[in-house]
PDB file of C-alpha atoms in Angstrom:
ATOM      1  CA  MET A1057      21.695  17.655  29.175  1.00  0.00           C
ATOM      2  CA  THR A1058      20.328  18.356  25.735  1.00  0.00           C
ATOM      3  CA  VAL A1059      19.465  15.352  23.619  1.00  0.00           C
ATOM      4  CA  THR A1060      19.631  15.715  19.851  1.00  0.00           C
ATOM      5  CA  VAL A1061      17.024  14.333  17.531  1.00  0.00           C
ATOM      6  CA  ASP A1062      19.221  11.474  16.287  1.00  0.00           C
ATOM      7  CA  ASP A1063      20.322  10.572  19.804  1.00  0.00           C
ATOM      8  CA  HIS A1064      16.781  10.482  21.080  1.00  0.00           C
ATOM      9  CA  VAL A1065      15.503   8.411  18.193  1.00  0.00           C
ATOM     10  CA  THR A1066      18.286   5.856  18.230  1.00  0.00           C
ATOM     11  CA  GLY A1067      18.319   5.620  21.991  1.00  0.00           C
ATOM     12  CA  GLN A1068      22.069   6.221  22.227  1.00  0.00           C
ATOM     13  CA  GLY A1069      23.750   8.763  24.423  1.00  0.00           C
ATOM     14  CA  ASP A1070      26.574   9.450  21.999  1.00  0.00           C
ATOM     15  CA  PRO A1071      26.037  10.457  18.397  1.00  0.00           C
ATOM     16  CA  ALA A1072      26.901   7.844  15.847  1.00  0.00           C
ATOM     17  CA  PRO A1073      30.174   8.301  14.014  1.00  0.00           C
ATOM     18  CA  ALA A1074      30.039   9.705  10.520  1.00  0.00           C
ATOM     19  CA  GLY A1075      31.542   6.594   8.984  1.00  0.00           C
ATOM     20  CA  GLU A1076      29.272   4.026  10.612  1.00  0.00           C
ATOM     21  CA  PRO A1077      28.436   0.974   8.483  1.00  0.00           C
ATOM     22  CA  ARG A1078      25.169   0.658   6.588  1.00  0.00           C
ATOM     23  CA  SER A1079      24.083  -2.243   8.823  1.00  0.00           C
ATOM     24  CA  VAL A1080      23.912   0.121  11.811  1.00  0.00           C
ATOM     25  CA  HIS A1081      21.647   2.478   9.875  1.00  0.00           C
ATOM     26  CA  ARG A1082      19.474  -0.457   8.894  1.00  0.00           C
ATOM     27  CA  ALA A1083      19.233  -1.544  12.532  1.00  0.00           C
ATOM     28  CA  ARG A1084      17.946   1.922  13.447  1.00  0.00           C
ATOM     29  CA  TRP A1085      14.972   1.443  11.157  1.00  0.00           C
ATOM     30  CA  TRP A1086      14.135  -1.851  12.819  1.00  0.00           C
ATOM     31  CA  ARG A1087      14.497  -0.206  16.230  1.00  0.00           C
ATOM     32  CA  LEU A1088      12.179   2.620  15.216  1.00  0.00           C
ATOM     33  CA  LEU A1089       9.597   0.146  13.978  1.00  0.00           C
ATOM     34  CA  LEU A1090       9.757  -1.975  17.129  1.00  0.00           C
ATOM     35  CA  ARG A1091       9.241   1.114  19.291  1.00  0.00           C
ATOM     36  CA  ASP A1092       5.830   1.616  17.716  1.00  0.00           C
ATOM     37  CA  PRO A1093       3.623  -1.351  18.700  1.00  0.00           C
ATOM     38  CA  ALA A1094       0.844  -0.416  16.276  1.00  0.00           C
ATOM     39  CA  ALA A1095       3.226  -0.125  13.320  1.00  0.00           C
ATOM     40  CA  THR A1096       4.922  -3.382  14.303  1.00  0.00           C
ATOM     41  CA  VAL A1097       1.608  -5.235  14.424  1.00  0.00           C
ATOM     42  CA  ALA A1098       0.581  -3.668  11.100  1.00  0.00           C
ATOM     43  CA  ALA A1099       3.856  -4.771   9.477  1.00  0.00           C
ATOM     44  CA  LEU A1100       3.446  -8.319  10.827  1.00  0.00           C
ATOM     45  CA  VAL A1101      -0.150  -8.472   9.567  1.00  0.00           C
ATOM     46  CA  LEU A1102       0.854  -7.345   6.082  1.00  0.00           C
ATOM     47  CA  LEU A1103       3.768  -9.766   6.072  1.00  0.00           C
ATOM     48  CA  GLY A1104       1.449 -12.587   7.126  1.00  0.00           C
ATOM     49  CA  VAL A1105      -1.085 -11.703   4.424  1.00  0.00           C
ATOM     50  CA  PHE A1106       1.639 -11.581   1.780  1.00  0.00           C
ATOM     51  CA  LEU A1107       3.210 -14.902   2.831  1.00  0.00           C
ATOM     52  CA  ALA A1108      -0.162 -16.635   3.117  1.00  0.00           C
ATOM     53  CA  SER A1109      -1.266 -15.333  -0.288  1.00  0.00           C
ATOM     54  CA  THR A1110       1.960 -16.242  -2.078  1.00  0.00           C
ATOM     55  CA  LEU A1111       3.056 -19.439  -0.317  1.00  0.00           C
ATOM     56  CA  GLY A1112      -0.251 -20.677   1.057  1.00  0.00           C
ATOM     57  CA  ARG A1113      -1.338 -22.130  -2.280  1.00  0.00           C
ATOM     58  CA  VAL A1114       1.549 -24.597  -2.069  1.00  0.00           C
ATOM     59  CA  LEU A1115       0.249 -25.903   1.276  1.00  0.00           C
ATOM     60  CA  ILE A1116      -3.469 -26.080   0.482  1.00  0.00           C
ATOM     61  CA  GLY A1117      -3.220 -27.394  -3.078  1.00  0.00           C
ATOM     62  CA  ASP A1118      -6.704 -27.603  -4.641  1.00  0.00           C
ATOM     63  CA  MET A1119      -8.468 -27.438  -1.297  1.00  0.00           C
ATOM     64  CA  ASP A1120     -10.207 -24.169  -2.276  1.00  0.00           C
ATOM     65  CA  THR A1121     -12.166 -25.911  -5.072  1.00  0.00           C
ATOM     66  CA  GLU A1122     -12.792 -29.293  -3.437  1.00  0.00           C
ATOM     67  CA  GLN A1123     -16.445 -29.750  -2.475  1.00  0.00           C
ATOM     68  CA  ASN A1124     -17.512 -31.734   0.574  1.00  0.00           C
ATOM     69  CA  LEU A1125     -21.312 -32.043   0.511  1.00  0.00           C
ATOM     70  CA  ARG A1126     -21.239 -33.523   4.000  1.00  0.00           C
ATOM     71  CA  ALA A1127     -19.755 -30.280   5.342  1.00  0.00           C
ATOM     72  CA  VAL A1128     -22.056 -27.717   3.714  1.00  0.00           C
ATOM     73  CA  ASN A1129     -22.230 -24.448   5.677  1.00  0.00           C
ATOM     74  CA  THR A1130     -20.115 -25.832   8.508  1.00  0.00           C
ATOM     75  CA  PRO A1131     -19.768 -23.177  11.259  1.00  0.00           C
ATOM     76  CA  PRO A1132     -16.306 -21.929  12.235  1.00  0.00           C
ATOM     77  CA  LEU A1133     -14.192 -23.785  14.816  1.00  0.00           C
ATOM     78  CA  HIS A1134     -15.686 -27.170  13.931  1.00  0.00           C
ATOM     79  CA  PHE A1135     -13.029 -29.787  13.225  1.00  0.00           C
ATOM     80  CA  GLU A1136     -15.162 -32.855  12.595  1.00  0.00           C
ATOM     81  CA  ASN A1137     -14.362 -32.713   8.873  1.00  0.00           C
ATOM     82  CA  GLY A1138     -10.736 -31.607   9.206  1.00  0.00           C
ATOM     83  CA  TRP A1139      -8.606 -28.588  10.100  1.00  0.00           C
ATOM     84  CA  GLN A1140      -9.348 -26.890   6.779  1.00  0.00           C
ATOM     85  CA  PHE A1141     -12.825 -26.014   8.072  1.00  0.00           C
ATOM     86  CA  VAL A1142     -11.516 -23.993  11.020  1.00  0.00           C
ATOM     87  CA  LEU A1143     -13.219 -20.920   9.494  1.00  0.00           C
ATOM     88  CA  GLY A1144     -16.214 -22.888   8.269  1.00  0.00           C
ATOM     89  CA  SER A1145     -17.373 -23.830   4.793  1.00  0.00           C
ATOM     90  CA  ASP A1146     -19.642 -22.315   2.161  1.00  0.00           C
ATOM     91  CA  ALA A1147     -22.840 -23.578   0.532  1.00  0.00           C
ATOM     92  CA  LEU A1148     -20.859 -26.004  -1.658  1.00  0.00           C
ATOM     93  CA  GLY A1149     -18.793 -27.425   1.182  1.00  0.00           C
ATOM     94  CA  ARG A1150     -15.603 -25.582   0.227  1.00  0.00           C
ATOM     95  CA  SER A1151     -13.157 -24.455   2.889  1.00  0.00           C
ATOM     96  CA  VAL A1152     -13.491 -20.750   3.694  1.00  0.00           C
ATOM     97  CA  LEU A1153      -9.896 -20.666   4.958  1.00  0.00           C
ATOM     98  CA  ALA A1154      -8.524 -22.091   1.706  1.00  0.00           C
ATOM     99  CA  ARG A1155     -10.634 -19.719  -0.366  1.00  0.00           C
ATOM    100  CA  LEU A1156      -9.461 -16.758   1.738  1.00  0.00           C
ATOM    101  CA  ILE A1157      -5.834 -17.668   1.017  1.00  0.00           C
ATOM    102  CA  VAL A1158      -6.402 -18.027  -2.720  1.00  0.00           C
ATOM    103  CA  ALA A1159      -8.573 -14.894  -2.838  1.00  0.00           C
ATOM    104  CA  GLY A1160      -5.851 -12.935  -1.057  1.00  0.00           C
ATOM    105  CA  GLY A1161      -3.395 -13.899  -3.776  1.00  0.00           C
ATOM    106  CA  THR A1162      -5.835 -12.762  -6.456  1.00  0.00           C
ATOM    107  CA  THR A1163      -6.467  -9.448  -4.716  1.00  0.00           C
ATOM    108  CA  LEU A1164      -2.748  -8.794  -4.279  1.00  0.00           C
ATOM    109  CA  SER A1165      -2.094  -9.778  -7.909  1.00  0.00           C
ATOM    110  CA  VAL A1166      -4.324  -6.857  -8.892  1.00  0.00           C
ATOM    111  CA  ALA A1167      -3.419  -4.269  -6.231  1.00  0.00           C
ATOM    112  CA  ILE A1168       0.375  -4.614  -6.235  1.00  0.00           C
ATOM    113  CA  PRO A1169       0.938  -4.405 -10.039  1.00  0.00           C
ATOM    114  CA  ALA A1170      -1.553  -1.532 -10.350  1.00  0.00           C
ATOM    115  CA  VAL A1171       0.212   0.455  -7.632  1.00  0.00           C
ATOM    116  CA  LEU A1172       3.682  -0.285  -9.029  1.00  0.00           C
ATOM    117  CA  ILE A1173       2.729   0.716 -12.567  1.00  0.00           C
ATOM    118  CA  SER A1174       1.090   3.970 -11.475  1.00  0.00           C
ATOM    119  CA  LEU A1175       3.991   4.691  -9.085  1.00  0.00           C
ATOM    120  CA  VAL A1176       6.716   4.231 -11.713  1.00  0.00           C
ATOM    121  CA  VAL A1177       4.901   5.924 -14.585  1.00  0.00           C
ATOM    122  CA  GLY A1178       3.362   8.753 -12.564  1.00  0.00           C
ATOM    123  CA  GLY A1179       6.497   9.368 -10.493  1.00  0.00           C
ATOM    124  CA  ALA A1180       8.864   9.485 -13.462  1.00  0.00           C
ATOM    125  CA  TRP A1181       6.441  11.612 -15.471  1.00  0.00           C
ATOM    126  CA  GLY A1182       5.903  14.031 -12.579  1.00  0.00           C
ATOM    127  CA  MET A1183       9.621  14.469 -11.858  1.00  0.00           C
ATOM    128  CA  TRP A1184      10.301  15.075 -15.552  1.00  0.00           C
ATOM    129  CA  ALA A1185       7.517  17.659 -15.812  1.00  0.00           C
ATOM    130  CA  GLY A1186       8.347  19.382 -12.513  1.00  0.00           C
ATOM    131  CA  TYR A1187      12.036  19.676 -13.256  1.00  0.00           C
ATOM    132  CA  HIS A1188      11.686  21.071 -16.781  1.00  0.00           C
ATOM    133  CA  ARG A1189       8.607  23.228 -16.021  1.00  0.00           C
ATOM    134  CA  GLY A1190       7.187  25.254 -18.927  1.00  0.00           C
ATOM    135  CA  TRP A1191       4.951  23.585 -21.495  1.00  0.00           C
ATOM    136  CA  ARG A1192       5.877  20.125 -20.238  1.00  0.00           C
ATOM    137  CA  GLU A1193       4.415  20.912 -16.858  1.00  0.00           C
ATOM    138  CA  ASN A1194       1.292  22.564 -18.278  1.00  0.00           C
ATOM    139  CA  VAL A1195       0.492  19.697 -20.642  1.00  0.00           C
ATOM    140  CA  SER A1196       1.123  17.100 -17.940  1.00  0.00           C
ATOM    141  CA  MET A1197      -1.117  18.844 -15.433  1.00  0.00           C
ATOM    142  CA  ARG A1198      -3.945  19.190 -17.957  1.00  0.00           C
ATOM    143  CA  ILE A1199      -3.760  15.476 -18.750  1.00  0.00           C
ATOM    144  CA  ALA A1200      -3.848  14.704 -15.042  1.00  0.00           C
ATOM    145  CA  ASP A1201      -6.864  16.976 -14.603  1.00  0.00           C
ATOM    146  CA  ILE A1202      -8.700  15.212 -17.434  1.00  0.00           C
ATOM    147  CA  ILE A1203      -8.099  11.778 -15.873  1.00  0.00           C
ATOM    148  CA  LEU A1204      -9.077  12.993 -12.408  1.00  0.00           C
ATOM    149  CA  SER A1205     -12.274  14.539 -13.755  1.00  0.00           C
ATOM    150  CA  PHE A1206     -13.654  11.010 -14.178  1.00  0.00           C
ATOM    151  CA  PRO A1207     -14.374   9.103 -10.947  1.00  0.00           C
ATOM    152  CA  SER A1208     -11.925   6.202 -11.014  1.00  0.00           C
ATOM    153  CA  LEU A1209     -14.458   3.586  -9.941  1.00  0.00           C
ATOM    154  CA  LEU A1210     -17.041   4.779 -12.480  1.00  0.00           C
ATOM    155  CA  LEU A1211     -14.388   4.823 -15.202  1.00  0.00           C
ATOM    156  CA  ALA A1212     -13.428   1.253 -14.304  1.00  0.00           C
ATOM    157  CA  VAL A1213     -17.066   0.169 -14.392  1.00  0.00           C
ATOM    158  CA  VAL A1214     -17.585   1.597 -17.887  1.00  0.00           C
ATOM    159  CA  VAL A1215     -14.342   0.214 -19.329  1.00  0.00           C
ATOM    160  CA  LEU A1216     -14.749  -3.242 -17.803  1.00  0.00           C
ATOM    161  CA  TYR A1217     -18.363  -3.368 -18.963  1.00  0.00           C
ATOM    162  CA  ILE A1218     -17.238  -2.735 -22.557  1.00  0.00           C
ATOM    163  CA  PHE A1219     -14.189  -5.007 -22.444  1.00  0.00           C
ATOM    164  CA  SER A1220     -13.835  -8.334 -20.697  1.00  0.00           C
ATOM    165  CA  PRO A1221     -13.274  -8.086 -16.918  1.00  0.00           C
ATOM    166  CA  ARG A1222      -9.939  -9.888 -16.925  1.00  0.00           C
ATOM    167  CA  VAL A1223      -7.187  -9.363 -14.360  1.00  0.00           C
ATOM    168  CA  ALA A1224      -4.976  -7.592 -16.909  1.00  0.00           C
ATOM    169  CA  ASN A1225      -7.767  -5.150 -17.812  1.00  0.00           C
ATOM    170  CA  ILE A1226      -8.524  -4.447 -14.139  1.00  0.00           C
ATOM    171  CA  VAL A1227      -4.839  -3.750 -13.417  1.00  0.00           C
ATOM    172  CA  LEU A1228      -4.521  -1.510 -16.480  1.00  0.00           C
ATOM    173  CA  ILE A1229      -7.572   0.646 -15.796  1.00  0.00           C
ATOM    174  CA  LEU A1230      -6.833   1.032 -12.076  1.00  0.00           C
ATOM    175  CA  SER A1231      -3.200   1.961 -12.745  1.00  0.00           C
ATOM    176  CA  ILE A1232      -4.179   4.562 -15.351  1.00  0.00           C
ATOM    177  CA  ALA A1233      -6.759   6.044 -12.988  1.00  0.00           C
ATOM    178  CA  ARG A1234      -4.142   6.417 -10.213  1.00  0.00           C
ATOM    179  CA  ILE A1235      -1.261   7.829 -12.297  1.00  0.00           C
ATOM    180  CA  PRO A1236      -2.327  11.486 -11.722  1.00  0.00           C
ATOM    181  CA  VAL A1237      -1.941  11.053  -7.952  1.00  0.00           C
ATOM    182  CA  TYR A1238       1.768  10.309  -8.296  1.00  0.00           C
ATOM    183  CA  LEU A1239       2.211  12.731 -11.191  1.00  0.00           C
ATOM    184  CA  ARG A1240       0.956  15.707  -9.190  1.00  0.00           C
ATOM    185  CA  THR A1241       2.916  14.727  -6.079  1.00  0.00           C
ATOM    186  CA  ALA A1242       6.205  14.199  -7.924  1.00  0.00           C
ATOM    187  CA  ARG A1243       5.706  17.368  -9.962  1.00  0.00           C
ATOM    188  CA  ALA A1244       5.269  19.503  -6.852  1.00  0.00           C
ATOM    189  CA  GLU A1245       8.299  17.988  -5.111  1.00  0.00           C
ATOM    190  CA  SER A1246      10.636  18.186  -8.098  1.00  0.00           C
ATOM    191  CA  ALA A1247       9.579  21.744  -8.970  1.00  0.00           C
ATOM    192  CA  GLU A1248      10.617  22.811  -5.469  1.00  0.00           C
ATOM    193  CA  LEU A1249      13.885  20.853  -5.644  1.00  0.00           C
ATOM    194  CA  ARG A1250      14.785  22.457  -8.976  1.00  0.00           C
ATOM    195  CA  SER A1251      15.831  25.661  -7.203  1.00  0.00           C
ATOM    196  CA  ARG A1252      17.860  23.931  -4.467  1.00  0.00           C
ATOM    197  CA  LEU A1253      21.574  24.655  -4.195  1.00  0.00           C
ATOM    198  CA  PHE A1254      22.763  21.096  -4.831  1.00  0.00           C
ATOM    199  CA  VAL A1255      20.710  20.940  -8.059  1.00  0.00           C
ATOM    200  CA  ASP A1256      22.113  24.292  -9.188  1.00  0.00           C
ATOM    201  CA  ALA A1257      25.626  23.031  -8.449  1.00  0.00           C
ATOM    202  CA  ALA A1258      25.083  19.888 -10.516  1.00  0.00           C
ATOM    203  CA  ARG A1259      23.673  21.954 -13.363  1.00  0.00           C
ATOM    204  CA  THR A1260      26.663  24.320 -13.174  1.00  0.00           C
ATOM    205  CA  PHE A1261      29.090  21.432 -13.604  1.00  0.00           C
ATOM    206  CA  GLY A1262      27.313  20.415 -16.806  1.00  0.00           C
ATOM    207  CA  THR A1263      25.325  17.445 -15.527  1.00  0.00           C
ATOM    208  CA  LYS A1264      22.506  16.561 -17.902  1.00  0.00           C
ATOM    209  CA  SER A1265      18.912  16.926 -16.749  1.00  0.00           C
ATOM    210  CA  GLY A1266      18.244  13.186 -16.873  1.00  0.00           C
ATOM    211  CA  ALA A1267      21.203  12.458 -14.607  1.00  0.00           C
ATOM    212  CA  ILE A1268      20.141  15.199 -12.187  1.00  0.00           C
ATOM    213  CA  ILE A1269      16.649  13.747 -11.942  1.00  0.00           C
ATOM    214  CA  VAL A1270      17.975  10.236 -11.312  1.00  0.00           C
ATOM    215  CA  ARG A1271      20.798  11.101  -8.920  1.00  0.00           C
ATOM    216  CA  HIS A1272      19.500  14.122  -7.011  1.00  0.00           C
ATOM    217  CA  VAL A1273      15.737  14.476  -7.400  1.00  0.00           C
ATOM    218  CA  THR A1274      14.591  10.850  -7.211  1.00  0.00           C
ATOM    219  CA  PRO A1275      16.197  10.035  -3.811  1.00  0.00           C
ATOM    220  CA  VAL A1276      14.418  13.017  -2.236  1.00  0.00           C
ATOM    221  CA  VAL A1277      11.033  12.445  -3.867  1.00  0.00           C
ATOM    222  CA  ALA A1278      11.003   8.637  -3.469  1.00  0.00           C
ATOM    223  CA  PRO A1279      10.023   8.526   0.265  1.00  0.00           C
ATOM    224  CA  THR A1280       6.987  10.719  -0.379  1.00  0.00           C
ATOM    225  CA  LEU A1281       5.933   8.627  -3.358  1.00  0.00           C
ATOM    226  CA  LEU A1282       6.344   5.402  -1.381  1.00  0.00           C
ATOM    227  CA  THR A1283       4.144   6.790   1.390  1.00  0.00           C
ATOM    228  CA  VAL A1284       1.495   7.707  -1.174  1.00  0.00           C
ATOM    229  CA  ALA A1285       1.829   4.235  -2.725  1.00  0.00           C
ATOM    230  CA  THR A1286       1.200   2.561   0.631  1.00  0.00           C
ATOM    231  CA  LEU A1287      -2.014   4.520   1.065  1.00  0.00           C
ATOM    232  CA  ASP A1288      -2.951   4.047  -2.572  1.00  0.00           C
ATOM    233  CA  PHE A1289      -2.609   0.292  -2.125  1.00  0.00           C
ATOM    234  CA  CYS A1290      -5.634   0.461   0.184  1.00  0.00           C
ATOM    235  CA  PHE A1291      -7.665   2.400  -2.378  1.00  0.00           C
ATOM    236  CA  VAL A1292      -6.795   0.043  -5.234  1.00  0.00           C
ATOM    237  CA  MET A1293      -7.587  -3.027  -3.155  1.00  0.00           C
ATOM    238  CA  LEU A1294     -10.939  -1.565  -2.125  1.00  0.00           C
ATOM    239  CA  SER A1295     -11.644  -0.637  -5.745  1.00  0.00           C
ATOM    240  CA  GLU A1296     -10.958  -4.191  -6.903  1.00  0.00           C
ATOM    241  CA  SER A1297     -13.157  -5.560  -4.126  1.00  0.00           C
ATOM    242  CA  SER A1298     -15.938  -3.150  -5.091  1.00  0.00           C
ATOM    243  CA  LEU A1299     -15.723  -4.128  -8.758  1.00  0.00           C
ATOM    244  CA  SER A1300     -15.786  -7.828  -7.878  1.00  0.00           C
ATOM    245  CA  PHE A1301     -18.718  -7.245  -5.548  1.00  0.00           C
ATOM    246  CA  LEU A1302     -20.610  -5.549  -8.387  1.00  0.00           C
ATOM    247  CA  GLY A1303     -19.908  -8.518 -10.653  1.00  0.00           C
ATOM    248  CA  ILE A1304     -17.587  -6.778 -13.154  1.00  0.00           C
ATOM    249  CA  GLY A1305     -14.285  -7.541 -11.444  1.00  0.00           C
ATOM    250  CA  ILE A1306     -12.784 -10.953 -10.811  1.00  0.00           C
ATOM    251  CA  GLN A1307     -14.970 -13.650 -12.336  1.00  0.00           C
ATOM    252  CA  ALA A1308     -15.558 -17.245 -11.215  1.00  0.00           C
ATOM    253  CA  PRO A1309     -13.908 -19.742 -11.101  1.00  0.00           C
ATOM    254  CA  ASP A1310     -11.282 -17.269  -9.879  1.00  0.00           C
ATOM    255  CA  VAL A1311     -11.996 -15.777  -6.493  1.00  0.00           C
ATOM    256  CA  SER A1312     -11.112 -12.570  -4.663  1.00  0.00           C
ATOM    257  CA  TRP A1313     -12.128 -11.142  -1.312  1.00  0.00           C
ATOM    258  CA  GLY A1314     -14.715  -8.887  -2.917  1.00  0.00           C
ATOM    259  CA  LEU A1315     -16.180 -11.760  -4.900  1.00  0.00           C
ATOM    260  CA  MET A1316     -16.370 -13.876  -1.733  1.00  0.00           C
ATOM    261  CA  VAL A1317     -18.369 -11.120  -0.028  1.00  0.00           C
ATOM    262  CA  ALA A1318     -20.701 -10.937  -3.044  1.00  0.00           C
ATOM    263  CA  GLN A1319     -21.208 -14.702  -3.098  1.00  0.00           C
ATOM    264  CA  GLY A1320     -21.778 -14.931   0.642  1.00  0.00           C
ATOM    265  CA  ARG A1321     -24.152 -12.003   1.110  1.00  0.00           C
ATOM    266  CA  GLN A1322     -27.206 -14.147   0.329  1.00  0.00           C
ATOM    267  CA  TYR A1323     -26.217 -16.502   3.166  1.00  0.00           C
ATOM    268  CA  LEU A1324     -25.775 -13.843   5.848  1.00  0.00           C
ATOM    269  CA  GLN A1325     -28.596 -15.261   7.971  1.00  0.00           C
ATOM    270  CA  SER A1326     -27.664 -18.942   7.629  1.00  0.00           C
ATOM    271  CA  ALA A1327     -23.880 -18.813   7.030  1.00  0.00           C
ATOM    272  CA  TRP A1328     -22.653 -15.340   7.976  1.00  0.00           C
ATOM    273  CA  TRP A1329     -18.975 -16.402   8.010  1.00  0.00           C
ATOM    274  CA  THR A1330     -18.836 -16.797   4.222  1.00  0.00           C
ATOM    275  CA  ALA A1331     -19.195 -13.020   3.820  1.00  0.00           C
ATOM    276  CA  VAL A1332     -17.907 -11.673   7.142  1.00  0.00           C
ATOM    277  CA  PHE A1333     -14.447 -13.278   7.081  1.00  0.00           C
ATOM    278  CA  PRO A1334     -13.443 -11.957   3.630  1.00  0.00           C
ATOM    279  CA  GLY A1335     -14.828  -8.570   4.652  1.00  0.00           C
ATOM    280  CA  LEU A1336     -12.680  -8.668   7.794  1.00  0.00           C
ATOM    281  CA  ALA A1337      -9.666  -9.589   5.669  1.00  0.00           C
ATOM    282  CA  ILE A1338     -10.223  -6.463   3.558  1.00  0.00           C
ATOM    283  CA  VAL A1339     -10.651  -4.228   6.618  1.00  0.00           C
ATOM    284  CA  ILE A1340      -7.655  -5.611   8.516  1.00  0.00           C
ATOM    285  CA  THR A1341      -5.353  -5.369   5.489  1.00  0.00           C
ATOM    286  CA  THR A1342      -6.358  -1.801   4.631  1.00  0.00           C
ATOM    287  CA  VAL A1343      -6.112  -0.603   8.244  1.00  0.00           C
ATOM    288  CA  SER A1344      -2.678  -2.213   8.605  1.00  0.00           C
ATOM    289  CA  ALA A1345      -1.458  -0.554   5.407  1.00  0.00           C
ATOM    290  CA  THR A1346      -2.781   2.820   6.603  1.00  0.00           C
ATOM    291  CA  VAL A1347      -1.047   2.520   9.984  1.00  0.00           C
ATOM    292  CA  LEU A1348       2.222   1.482   8.359  1.00  0.00           C
ATOM    293  CA  ALA A1349       1.986   4.376   5.889  1.00  0.00           C
ATOM    294  CA  ALA A1350       1.622   6.849   8.782  1.00  0.00           C
ATOM    295  CA  TRP A1351       4.697   5.366  10.455  1.00  0.00           C
ATOM    296  CA  PHE A1352       6.668   5.399   7.201  1.00  0.00           C
ATOM    297  CA  ARG A1353       5.809   9.065   6.631  1.00  0.00           C
ATOM    298  CA  LEU A1354       7.328  10.001   9.994  1.00  0.00           C
ATOM    299  CA  ALA A1355      10.300   7.649   9.640  1.00  0.00           C
ATOM    300  CA  THR A1356      11.360   9.119   6.288  1.00  0.00           C
ATOM    301  CA  ASP A1357      11.026  12.746   7.422  1.00  0.00           C
ATOM    302  CA  PRO A1358      14.139  13.853   9.369  1.00  0.00           C
ATOM    303  CA  ALA A1359      12.226  16.786  10.847  1.00  0.00           C
ATOM    304  CA  GLN A1360       9.484  14.514  12.249  1.00  0.00           C
ATOM    305  CA  ARG A1361      11.394  11.303  13.002  1.00  0.00           C
ATOM    306  CA  TRP A1362      11.895  12.236  16.658  1.00  0.00           C
ATOM    307  CA  ARG A1363       8.161  11.755  17.219  1.00  0.00           C
ATOM    308  CA  LEU A1364       8.567   7.994  16.778  1.00  0.00           C
ATOM    309  CA  ALA A1365      10.513   7.870  20.041  1.00  0.00           C
ATOM    310  CA  LEU A1366       7.467   9.190  21.935  1.00  0.00           C
ATOM    311  CA  PRO A1367       4.291   7.343  22.938  1.00  0.00           C
ATOM    312  CA  ARG A1368       1.754   7.310  20.097  1.00  0.00           C
ATOM    313  CA  GLY A1369      -0.751   9.423  22.055  1.00  0.00           C
ATOM    314  CA  ARG A1370       1.708  12.274  22.644  1.00  0.00           C
ATOM    315  CA  ARG A1371       3.144  12.712  19.155  1.00  0.00           C
ATOM    316  CA  GLY A1372       0.889  15.579  18.225  1.00  0.00           C
ATOM    317  CA  THR A1373       1.129  17.602  21.468  1.00  0.00           C
ATOM    318  CA  ARG A1374       3.145  20.771  21.875  1.00  0.00           C
ATOM    319  CA  SER A1375       4.882  19.413  24.942  1.00  0.00           C
ATOM    320  CA  ALA A1376       6.325  16.576  22.873  1.00  0.00           C
ATOM    321  CA  LEU A1377       8.892  18.811  21.201  1.00  0.00           C
ATOM    322  CA  GLN A1378       9.879  20.293  24.547  1.00  0.00           C
ATOM    323  CA  GLU A1379      10.282  16.831  26.007  1.00  0.00           C
ATOM    324  CA  VAL A1380      12.840  15.909  23.360  1.00  0.00           C
ATOM    325  CA  HIS A1381      15.108  18.832  24.326  1.00  0.00           C
ATOM    326  CA  GLN A1382      14.952  18.311  28.091  1.00  0.00           C
TER     327      GLN A1382
END
């Protein structure tokens, strides 16, 4: 018996009917995610970080700024002074757990807007340039080359040193530095789609270029751009943490994970948890986003989606493709 790609992925012996409801298609995505333990854990970690960063402030109140001089540098897992010191306290007696929650919200408030701005601007610009080609494409690529010629972190350091290191300035400079990534990706995809039969058919029937880009090009390019955005989220978050660590990112009394590492590095011998825990938060979040991006890349590619039904260690082997057709 030969099993098709869709049958093997969905785990059903019979192919799904052509008119199946959208809810069934949505359930397939959940089933694909649950079949990959690593991607499932990564999604749960990111969901937990997002919920803790957005809703945690309601639960902790002003606990991140309250000082308890009787609990200075309290080690983790000590509950004598309350549950809020489960991850210890810093040199001013502030809860590390509460500061991690607030710092996560600050870090996400920089990374998410920066990625969204660069994704929308760079993606739309790249699809416009790739579809029209000609001078539009040449000018766009030269602008992208000029931006990429400057190291993004060095460019951010110079700009933030001249202007005030506010959250809005950090988001703006990081988003501008990452626009060429999406511009080049969208340009390459849309330039290839321009010669496809369905685009030629739409052009033959008199559809305007803007409508073709929105209706036919964007749905095909969007999965690739979203995969790039997931990976770029890690880079932007690490860039913000690096800038805060250098002292030109988030400024006190605000706090971010990078700033917590910078403030706790001088206490590594006496209170290591003040720097290690925010560093672990950065590592765990970036690794989870990377794992989920790898899963999303396979899930959105019909030619590679069958690999998600195989064990993670066998997805790259030659025998994997043969196994699907047995």
